[in-house]
Short mmCIF file of C-alpha atoms and ligand atoms in Angstrom, two decimals:
data_model
loop_
_atom_site.label_atom_id
_atom_site.label_comp_id
_atom_site.label_asym_id
_atom_site.label_seq_id
_atom_site.Cartn_x
_atom_site.Cartn_y
_atom_site.Cartn_z
CA MET A 1 0.00 0.00 0.00
CA LYS A 2 1.19 3.54 -0.80
CA LYS A 3 2.48 5.65 2.10
CA ASN A 4 0.63 8.88 2.85
CA PHE A 5 3.25 11.52 2.30
CA ALA A 6 3.86 15.26 2.74
CA VAL A 7 6.68 17.68 1.99
CA VAL A 8 7.87 20.58 4.16
CA GLY A 9 9.27 23.33 1.94
CA PHE A 10 7.91 23.94 -1.54
CA GLY A 11 10.95 25.60 -3.11
CA GLY A 12 13.28 24.12 -5.72
CA MET A 13 13.85 20.76 -4.09
CA GLY A 14 10.45 20.54 -2.38
CA SER A 15 8.83 20.81 -5.83
CA TRP A 16 11.10 18.02 -7.05
CA HIS A 17 9.86 15.74 -4.25
CA VAL A 18 6.24 16.71 -4.96
CA ASN A 19 6.62 15.92 -8.67
CA HIS A 20 8.17 12.55 -7.83
CA ALA A 21 5.39 11.80 -5.34
CA LEU A 22 2.71 12.60 -7.91
CA LYS A 23 4.07 9.87 -10.24
CA SER A 24 5.09 7.45 -7.48
CA ASP A 25 4.16 3.80 -7.13
CA VAL A 26 4.86 3.98 -3.37
CA LEU A 27 3.73 7.47 -2.26
CA ASN A 28 0.38 9.17 -1.99
CA LEU A 29 0.82 12.96 -1.75
CA CYS A 30 -1.31 14.50 1.01
CA GLY A 31 0.10 18.02 0.79
CA ILE A 32 2.88 20.47 1.49
CA TYR A 33 3.72 22.99 4.16
CA ASP A 34 5.79 26.10 3.39
CA ILE A 35 6.36 29.06 5.70
CA ASP A 36 5.95 31.40 2.73
CA GLU A 37 2.29 32.07 1.89
CA LYS A 38 3.17 32.64 -1.78
CA LYS A 39 4.47 29.07 -1.98
CA SER A 40 1.26 27.78 -0.34
CA ALA A 41 -0.78 29.73 -2.89
CA LEU A 42 1.31 28.26 -5.71
CA ALA A 43 0.69 24.75 -4.40
CA LYS A 44 -3.07 25.40 -4.24
CA GLU A 45 -3.01 26.67 -7.84
CA LYS A 46 -1.51 23.31 -8.80
CA GLY A 47 -4.28 21.46 -6.95
CA ILE A 48 -1.99 20.42 -4.06
CA TYR A 49 -3.22 20.74 -0.48
CA ALA A 50 -1.22 23.32 1.51
CA TYR A 51 -1.18 22.91 5.30
CA SER A 52 -1.72 26.28 6.98
CA SER A 53 0.86 25.59 9.71
CA LEU A 54 3.42 22.98 10.68
CA GLU A 55 1.16 22.09 13.62
CA GLU A 56 -1.67 21.22 11.23
CA LEU A 57 0.67 18.79 9.47
CA LEU A 58 2.02 17.40 12.77
CA ASN A 59 -1.57 16.71 13.86
CA ASP A 60 -2.60 15.03 10.59
CA LYS A 61 -2.60 11.40 11.71
CA ASN A 62 -3.11 10.31 8.13
CA VAL A 63 0.45 11.34 7.12
CA GLU A 64 3.08 8.65 7.74
CA LEU A 65 6.12 10.01 5.93
CA VAL A 66 7.41 13.57 5.50
CA THR A 67 10.34 14.92 3.49
CA VAL A 68 11.98 18.09 4.83
CA ALA A 69 13.27 20.32 2.02
CA ILE A 70 14.00 23.67 3.68
CA PRO A 71 17.24 25.63 4.17
CA ASN A 72 19.93 23.75 6.08
CA ASP A 73 19.83 25.79 9.31
CA VAL A 74 16.18 24.90 10.01
CA HIS A 75 16.41 21.14 9.42
CA LEU A 76 17.00 20.33 13.11
CA GLU A 77 13.91 21.86 14.72
CA THR A 78 11.56 20.67 11.95
CA VAL A 79 12.93 17.11 11.80
CA VAL A 80 12.74 16.71 15.59
CA LYS A 81 9.16 18.05 15.76
CA LEU A 82 8.05 15.71 12.96
CA LEU A 83 9.69 12.64 14.54
CA ARG A 84 8.23 13.46 17.95
CA SER A 85 4.76 13.78 16.41
CA GLY A 86 5.09 10.22 15.07
CA LYS A 87 6.06 10.82 11.45
CA ASN A 88 8.77 8.94 9.58
CA VAL A 89 11.17 11.57 8.26
CA ILE A 90 13.46 12.06 5.29
CA CYS A 91 15.68 15.11 5.64
CA GLU A 92 17.35 16.80 2.70
CA LYS A 93 21.13 16.90 2.61
CA PRO A 94 23.20 18.17 4.33
CA VAL A 95 21.31 16.64 7.22
CA ALA A 96 22.59 19.13 9.79
CA LEU A 97 25.11 21.87 10.44
CA SER A 98 26.90 19.96 13.21
CA SER A 99 27.31 16.44 14.56
CA SER A 100 25.55 17.44 17.77
CA ASP A 101 22.46 18.52 15.78
CA LEU A 102 22.51 15.16 13.99
CA GLU A 103 22.69 13.29 17.31
CA GLU A 104 19.55 15.16 18.48
CA MET A 105 17.74 14.00 15.36
CA ILE A 106 18.89 10.39 15.82
CA LYS A 107 17.81 10.52 19.49
CA ALA A 108 14.33 11.74 18.47
CA SER A 109 14.13 8.93 15.90
CA LYS A 110 15.13 6.27 18.43
CA GLU A 111 12.78 7.58 21.12
CA SER A 112 9.81 7.82 18.74
CA GLY A 113 10.61 4.52 17.00
CA LYS A 114 10.20 6.28 13.63
CA LEU A 115 12.44 5.99 10.61
CA PHE A 116 14.81 8.86 9.97
CA THR A 117 17.01 9.05 6.90
CA VAL A 118 18.65 11.53 4.54
CA HIS A 119 18.02 12.19 0.86
CA GLN A 120 21.44 11.22 -0.53
CA ASN A 121 19.94 10.99 -4.00
CA ARG A 122 23.30 11.19 -5.80
CA ARG A 123 23.86 7.56 -4.88
CA TRP A 124 21.76 6.94 -7.99
CA ASP A 125 23.93 9.06 -10.31
CA VAL A 126 25.21 6.85 -13.12
CA ASP A 127 28.76 8.28 -13.04
CA TYR A 128 29.11 7.29 -9.38
CA LEU A 129 27.47 3.90 -10.01
CA ALA A 130 29.96 3.22 -12.82
CA MET A 131 32.91 3.98 -10.52
CA GLN A 132 31.43 1.84 -7.78
CA SER A 133 30.96 -1.09 -10.17
CA ILE A 134 34.57 -0.86 -11.43
CA LYS A 135 35.81 -0.93 -7.86
CA ASP A 136 33.48 -3.82 -6.88
CA SER A 137 34.36 -5.88 -9.97
CA GLY A 138 38.07 -5.63 -9.12
CA GLU A 139 38.83 -5.46 -12.86
CA ILE A 140 41.52 -2.81 -12.42
CA GLY A 141 42.42 -3.76 -8.86
CA LYS A 142 42.26 -1.67 -5.72
CA PRO A 143 41.92 2.10 -6.21
CA LEU A 144 45.02 4.04 -5.16
CA ARG A 145 43.51 7.47 -5.79
CA ILE A 146 40.04 8.59 -6.86
CA GLU A 147 39.42 12.17 -7.90
CA SER A 148 35.80 13.32 -7.91
CA ARG A 149 35.16 16.77 -9.33
CA ILE A 150 32.38 19.04 -10.32
CA HIS A 151 33.13 22.30 -12.01
CA GLY A 152 30.56 25.01 -12.60
CA SER A 153 31.12 28.55 -13.81
CA ARG A 154 28.31 30.62 -12.24
CA GLY A 155 29.47 31.06 -8.65
CA ILE A 156 27.09 30.12 -5.82
CA PRO A 157 23.34 30.73 -6.22
CA SER A 158 22.55 34.11 -4.69
CA ASP A 159 19.92 32.73 -2.26
CA TRP A 160 20.52 31.36 1.27
CA ARG A 161 23.34 29.24 -0.17
CA CYS A 162 25.71 32.21 -0.03
CA GLN A 163 24.95 32.92 3.65
CA LYS A 164 26.77 31.20 6.51
CA SER A 165 23.86 31.49 8.97
CA HIS A 166 21.68 29.36 6.68
CA GLY A 167 24.35 26.69 6.16
CA GLY A 168 25.45 27.94 2.75
CA GLY A 169 28.62 27.16 0.82
CA MET A 170 29.65 24.47 -1.57
CA MET A 171 31.06 22.00 0.97
CA LEU A 172 27.62 21.61 2.54
CA ASP A 173 25.78 21.87 -0.77
CA TRP A 174 27.80 19.62 -3.08
CA GLY A 175 30.66 18.30 -0.94
CA VAL A 176 28.14 16.27 1.04
CA HIS A 177 27.17 14.29 -2.08
CA LEU A 178 30.68 13.70 -3.41
CA ILE A 179 32.07 12.70 -0.01
CA ASP A 180 29.13 10.34 0.56
CA GLN A 181 29.82 8.65 -2.80
CA LEU A 182 33.56 8.25 -2.14
CA MET A 183 32.99 6.86 1.35
CA LEU A 184 30.80 4.16 -0.20
CA ILE A 185 33.41 3.32 -2.83
CA TYR A 186 36.14 3.19 -0.16
CA LYS A 187 33.78 1.58 2.35
CA ASN A 188 36.31 -0.67 4.11
CA GLU A 189 39.07 1.91 4.42
CA LYS A 190 39.87 3.83 7.63
CA ILE A 191 40.52 7.57 7.32
CA ASP A 192 43.90 8.78 8.55
CA THR A 193 44.07 12.50 7.68
CA ILE A 194 42.03 15.33 6.18
CA ASN A 195 43.32 18.34 4.29
CA CYS A 196 41.03 21.00 2.89
CA VAL A 197 41.58 24.29 1.11
CA GLU A 198 38.54 26.49 0.49
CA THR A 199 38.13 28.91 -2.38
CA HIS A 200 36.48 32.30 -1.97
CA ILE A 201 36.63 33.74 -5.48
CA THR A 202 33.07 35.04 -5.71
CA ASN A 203 32.01 34.88 -2.05
CA ASP A 204 33.80 35.81 1.19
CA GLU A 205 31.21 34.57 3.66
CA VAL A 206 31.10 30.89 2.62
CA ASP A 207 33.25 28.66 0.42
CA ASP A 208 32.42 28.85 -3.28
CA GLY A 209 34.49 25.70 -3.80
CA PHE A 210 37.19 23.62 -2.15
CA TYR A 211 39.92 21.02 -2.58
CA LEU A 212 39.61 18.16 -0.09
CA THR A 213 42.13 15.33 0.32
CA ILE A 214 41.14 12.37 2.46
CA THR A 215 44.05 9.98 3.08
CA PHE A 216 43.32 6.48 4.32
CA GLU A 217 45.50 4.39 6.62
CA SER A 218 46.28 2.11 3.63
CA GLY A 219 47.75 5.10 1.75
CA ALA A 220 44.83 5.28 -0.70
CA VAL A 221 43.48 8.78 -1.37
CA ALA A 222 40.06 10.27 -2.05
CA PHE A 223 40.23 13.73 -3.57
CA VAL A 224 37.15 15.93 -3.92
CA GLU A 225 37.07 19.23 -5.77
CA VAL A 226 34.08 21.50 -6.16
CA GLY A 227 34.51 24.64 -8.21
CA THR A 228 32.06 27.33 -9.28
CA TYR A 229 34.52 29.46 -11.24
CA ASN A 230 35.74 26.97 -13.86
CA PHE A 231 35.04 27.96 -17.44
CA LEU A 232 36.58 24.72 -18.74
CA PRO A 233 35.83 21.69 -16.56
CA LEU A 234 38.19 18.88 -15.57
CA PRO A 235 36.87 15.28 -15.77
CA ARG A 236 34.07 14.25 -13.42
CA PHE A 237 35.85 11.12 -12.11
CA TYR A 238 39.39 9.77 -12.36
CA MET A 239 40.42 6.48 -10.74
CA LYS A 240 44.03 5.40 -10.60
CA ALA A 241 44.10 1.76 -9.52
CA GLU A 242 46.64 -1.04 -9.09
CA LYS A 243 46.06 -2.48 -12.58
CA GLY A 244 44.67 0.40 -14.61
CA THR A 245 42.89 3.71 -14.90
CA ALA A 246 39.20 4.65 -15.27
CA LEU A 247 37.95 8.02 -16.44
CA ILE A 248 34.55 9.69 -16.77
CA MET A 249 34.65 13.04 -18.53
CA ASP A 250 31.08 14.14 -17.87
CA TRP A 251 28.03 12.92 -15.90
CA ARG A 252 26.32 11.62 -19.03
CA GLU A 253 29.31 9.91 -20.61
CA LYS A 254 30.50 6.34 -20.62
CA THR A 255 33.45 5.34 -18.47
CA LYS A 256 36.73 4.80 -20.31
CA VAL A 257 38.92 2.06 -18.86
CA ALA A 258 42.55 1.30 -19.66
CA LYS A 259 43.69 -1.93 -18.05
CA CYS A 260 47.38 -2.75 -18.05
CA LYS A 261 47.85 -6.19 -19.69
CA TYR A 262 51.66 -6.27 -19.79
CA TRP A 263 53.86 -3.99 -17.72
CA HIS A 264 56.95 -4.36 -19.93
CA GLU A 265 57.09 -2.83 -23.41
CA ASN A 266 59.61 -3.65 -26.13
CA ASP A 267 60.18 -0.40 -27.99
CA VAL A 268 58.80 2.86 -26.70
CA LEU A 269 58.29 5.52 -29.32
CA PRO A 270 59.43 8.80 -27.75
CA VAL A 271 57.28 11.92 -27.94
CA GLN A 272 58.73 15.16 -29.23
CA THR A 273 58.18 18.12 -26.89
CA ALA A 274 59.49 21.67 -27.33
CA ALA A 275 62.25 20.92 -24.85
CA GLY A 276 63.22 17.60 -26.41
CA LEU A 277 62.18 13.95 -26.54
CA THR A 278 60.52 12.04 -23.71
CA LYS A 279 60.04 8.29 -23.41
CA THR A 280 58.85 8.42 -19.79
CA MET A 281 55.74 10.40 -20.67
CA ALA A 282 55.09 8.86 -24.09
CA PRO A 283 51.80 6.95 -24.49
CA ARG A 284 52.08 3.20 -23.88
CA ASP A 285 52.21 0.74 -26.75
CA SER A 286 48.52 -0.09 -27.21
CA VAL A 287 49.25 -3.87 -27.24
CA THR A 288 50.11 -3.63 -23.55
CA LEU A 289 46.69 -2.18 -22.69
CA ASP A 290 43.15 -3.41 -22.75
CA GLU A 291 41.09 -0.28 -23.53
CA TYR A 292 37.30 -0.29 -23.45
CA GLU A 293 34.19 1.65 -22.48
CA LEU A 294 31.59 0.57 -19.96
CA ASP A 295 27.87 0.77 -20.61
CA ILE A 296 26.12 3.47 -18.60
CA PRO A 297 24.55 1.73 -15.56
CA LYS A 298 20.78 1.62 -15.23
CA SER A 299 19.43 3.71 -12.40
CA ASP A 300 16.11 4.92 -11.02
CA VAL A 301 16.40 7.55 -8.29
CA HIS A 302 12.89 6.73 -7.08
CA ASP A 303 14.39 3.53 -5.64
CA PHE A 304 15.37 5.79 -2.73
CA TYR A 305 11.68 6.21 -1.85
CA ARG A 306 10.92 2.54 -2.55
CA ASN A 307 13.60 1.60 -0.04
CA VAL A 308 12.32 4.06 2.59
CA CYS A 309 8.78 2.69 2.30
CA LYS A 310 10.00 -0.91 2.62
CA ALA A 311 12.23 0.07 5.56
CA ILE A 312 9.19 1.60 7.35
CA ASP A 313 7.42 -1.74 6.93
CA GLY A 314 10.49 -3.64 8.18
CA GLU A 315 10.97 -5.35 4.82
CA GLU A 316 14.39 -3.83 4.01
CA ALA A 317 17.16 -2.04 5.90
CA GLN A 318 17.29 1.70 5.15
CA LEU A 319 19.95 2.38 2.52
CA VAL A 320 21.10 5.74 3.90
CA THR A 321 22.10 4.90 7.46
CA HIS A 322 22.79 7.09 10.49
CA ASP A 323 26.40 5.88 10.62
CA GLN A 324 26.98 6.89 7.00
CA VAL A 325 25.56 10.40 7.40
CA ARG A 326 27.45 10.83 10.69
CA LEU A 327 30.74 9.94 8.97
CA VAL A 328 30.17 12.41 6.11
CA LEU A 329 29.23 15.18 8.55
CA LYS A 330 32.36 14.55 10.64
CA ILE A 331 34.52 14.67 7.50
CA MET A 332 32.97 18.03 6.51
CA GLU A 333 33.40 19.44 10.04
CA GLN A 334 37.06 18.44 10.04
CA ALA A 335 37.52 19.74 6.50
CA PHE A 336 36.33 23.19 7.69
CA LYS A 337 38.76 22.92 10.62
CA SER A 338 41.65 21.96 8.33
CA ALA A 339 40.88 24.90 6.01
CA LYS A 340 40.70 27.31 8.94
CA LEU A 341 43.97 26.11 10.47
CA ASN A 342 45.58 25.79 7.04
CA GLN A 343 46.96 22.38 7.95
CA THR A 344 46.44 18.65 7.52
CA ILE A 345 44.65 17.18 10.52
CA LYS A 346 44.38 13.66 11.97
CA PHE A 347 40.81 12.47 11.45
CA GLN A 348 38.80 11.90 14.62
CA TYR A 349 35.59 9.92 14.46
P1 LIG B 1 14.70 26.84 -1.78
O1 LIG B 1 15.17 28.13 -1.22
O2 LIG B 1 14.43 26.74 -3.23
O3 LIG B 1 13.38 26.37 -1.02
C1 LIG B 1 13.29 26.36 0.39
C2 LIG B 1 11.81 26.51 0.77
O4 LIG B 1 11.69 26.31 2.18
C3 LIG B 1 11.25 27.92 0.47
O5 LIG B 1 10.06 27.80 -0.26
C4 LIG B 1 11.03 28.51 1.86
O6 LIG B 1 9.93 29.40 1.90
C5 LIG B 1 10.77 27.28 2.69
N1 LIG B 1 11.05 27.41 4.13
C6 LIG B 1 12.08 28.07 4.72
N2 LIG B 1 12.03 27.89 6.05
C7 LIG B 1 10.95 27.10 6.31
C8 LIG B 1 10.40 26.55 7.47
N3 LIG B 1 10.94 26.75 8.68
N4 LIG B 1 9.27 25.79 7.36
C9 LIG B 1 8.70 25.58 6.15
N5 LIG B 1 9.19 26.08 5.00
C10 LIG B 1 10.31 26.81 5.08
O7 LIG B 1 15.80 25.77 -1.33
P2 LIG B 1 16.03 24.36 -2.01
O8 LIG B 1 17.00 24.46 -3.11
O9 LIG B 1 14.73 23.70 -2.26
O10 LIG B 1 16.79 23.59 -0.81
C11 LIG B 1 16.07 23.04 0.27
C12 LIG B 1 16.86 21.88 0.86
O11 LIG B 1 17.04 20.89 -0.16
C13 LIG B 1 18.27 22.24 1.32
O12 LIG B 1 18.59 21.49 2.45
C14 LIG B 1 19.15 21.84 0.15
O13 LIG B 1 20.48 21.54 0.52
C15 LIG B 1 18.42 20.61 -0.34
N6 LIG B 1 18.66 20.30 -1.76
C16 LIG B 1 18.95 19.03 -2.09
C17 LIG B 1 19.21 18.69 -3.40
C18 LIG B 1 19.51 17.27 -3.73
O14 LIG B 1 19.88 16.98 -4.87
N7 LIG B 1 19.38 16.34 -2.81
C19 LIG B 1 19.14 19.66 -4.40
C20 LIG B 1 18.81 20.96 -4.05
C21 LIG B 1 18.57 21.27 -2.71
#
C-alpha cells in the first residue's frame, strides 16, 4: 500500500519531491507545508493541499512520511518536531550543520521509533554507479587514488546558499554528495588525515568551492574538488588503480577504462616536446593495454523512496544509514577545521 506523504518546503527541491510523489508507485501525496504564503498559494493553484501551519501537518494522523526540504539551518527543529509527532522523516542533505544537531535528530528517531534518513539521491547518479561497479568488480584492482570533481562557472546561487547562517557554501551543498559517494566506494578503508583548502573567489562569507584530500591508513586517497569558477571543466571522475585507470569526462558519458595487460614494453616511441624527446611520458604501446568503455549503468532515483517505504514496513534495511551520514558530517566538520587552520589534521571519528 502507498504511504501517505507530505513535503515541508515547496521551493526548488520541495517541488522536485512533490513531482516525484505525484508519479510514485509507493507514495500518496497528502500536501505540502511552506512558511511562505506565496508558496502555499502556488501549491493550491496546482491542486496540491497546503497545510496552513506545521502544527496542522504534525496533527494530521493520516500522514506517515514527510520529506523536509527547507534551508539547512532549520532542518533540526523541523525534523525533531516531525519525529516526535510520530512521522517517519526524510531530511534533505546536508542533514545538519553539526554532529551534535545530527545526534539530536537520531535521538528523536530512536525515542519515537520512527524511521529517519537523509536524501542522498546522488547515490543513484550513473557516473558514481559506474565507478562503484569498477571498484566492486576488481577489474583494475584496488583504487590508489580517486578524484571526484564538479566544475561550474556561475558562482554560488545568490539565495541562502551564499549565507553562513543558513548553512550555505559548496562544501555543505555539493561536498556532502561527493564525499558520501567516495565513502561508499572506499567503504572498508579507515581515514587517517584530512586536508582542505577552500576557495572564496566570488564569495567571502562561505566557500564557493574547495579542494579536499582524504588519506586512508592504507595510503589510498580520495580527492574531492568542487569549483564554481571553472570555465573549462576537468573530468568528473578519475580512478588510478593497481592495474589500470578509469575516467569519466562528464556525468552523461561512458566510463573509459585502460587496463594494463603487460607492464613491460619492447620499444617505446618517444614523444617530441618543445624541450626535447621524452620516453617516460610517451603513451604506452597499445598492445600492452586493454582499452574499453563501460555501458552506462541503469538507475532509477525513485528507488530511494521505494527503499524508505519498505524500511518503514520492516521489509528492508534503510539504505542511507545514520552511521553513514554521521561519517560524512564529521569529515565536513574536520575539513572546515583543516581549512581554517591551514593544515592537515588527523581524522577523529
Ligand atoms: P529553496 O530556497 O528553493 O526552497 C526552500 C523553501 O523552504 C522555500 O520555499 C522557503 O519558503 C521554505 N522554508 C524556509 N524555512 C521554512 C520553514 N521553517 N518551514 C517551512 N518552510 C520553510 O531551497 P532548495 O533548493 O529547495 O533547498 C532546500 C533543501 O534541499 C536544502 O537542504 C538543500 O540543501 C536541499 N537540496 C537538495 C538537493 C539534492 O539533490 N538532494 C538539491 C537541491 C537542494
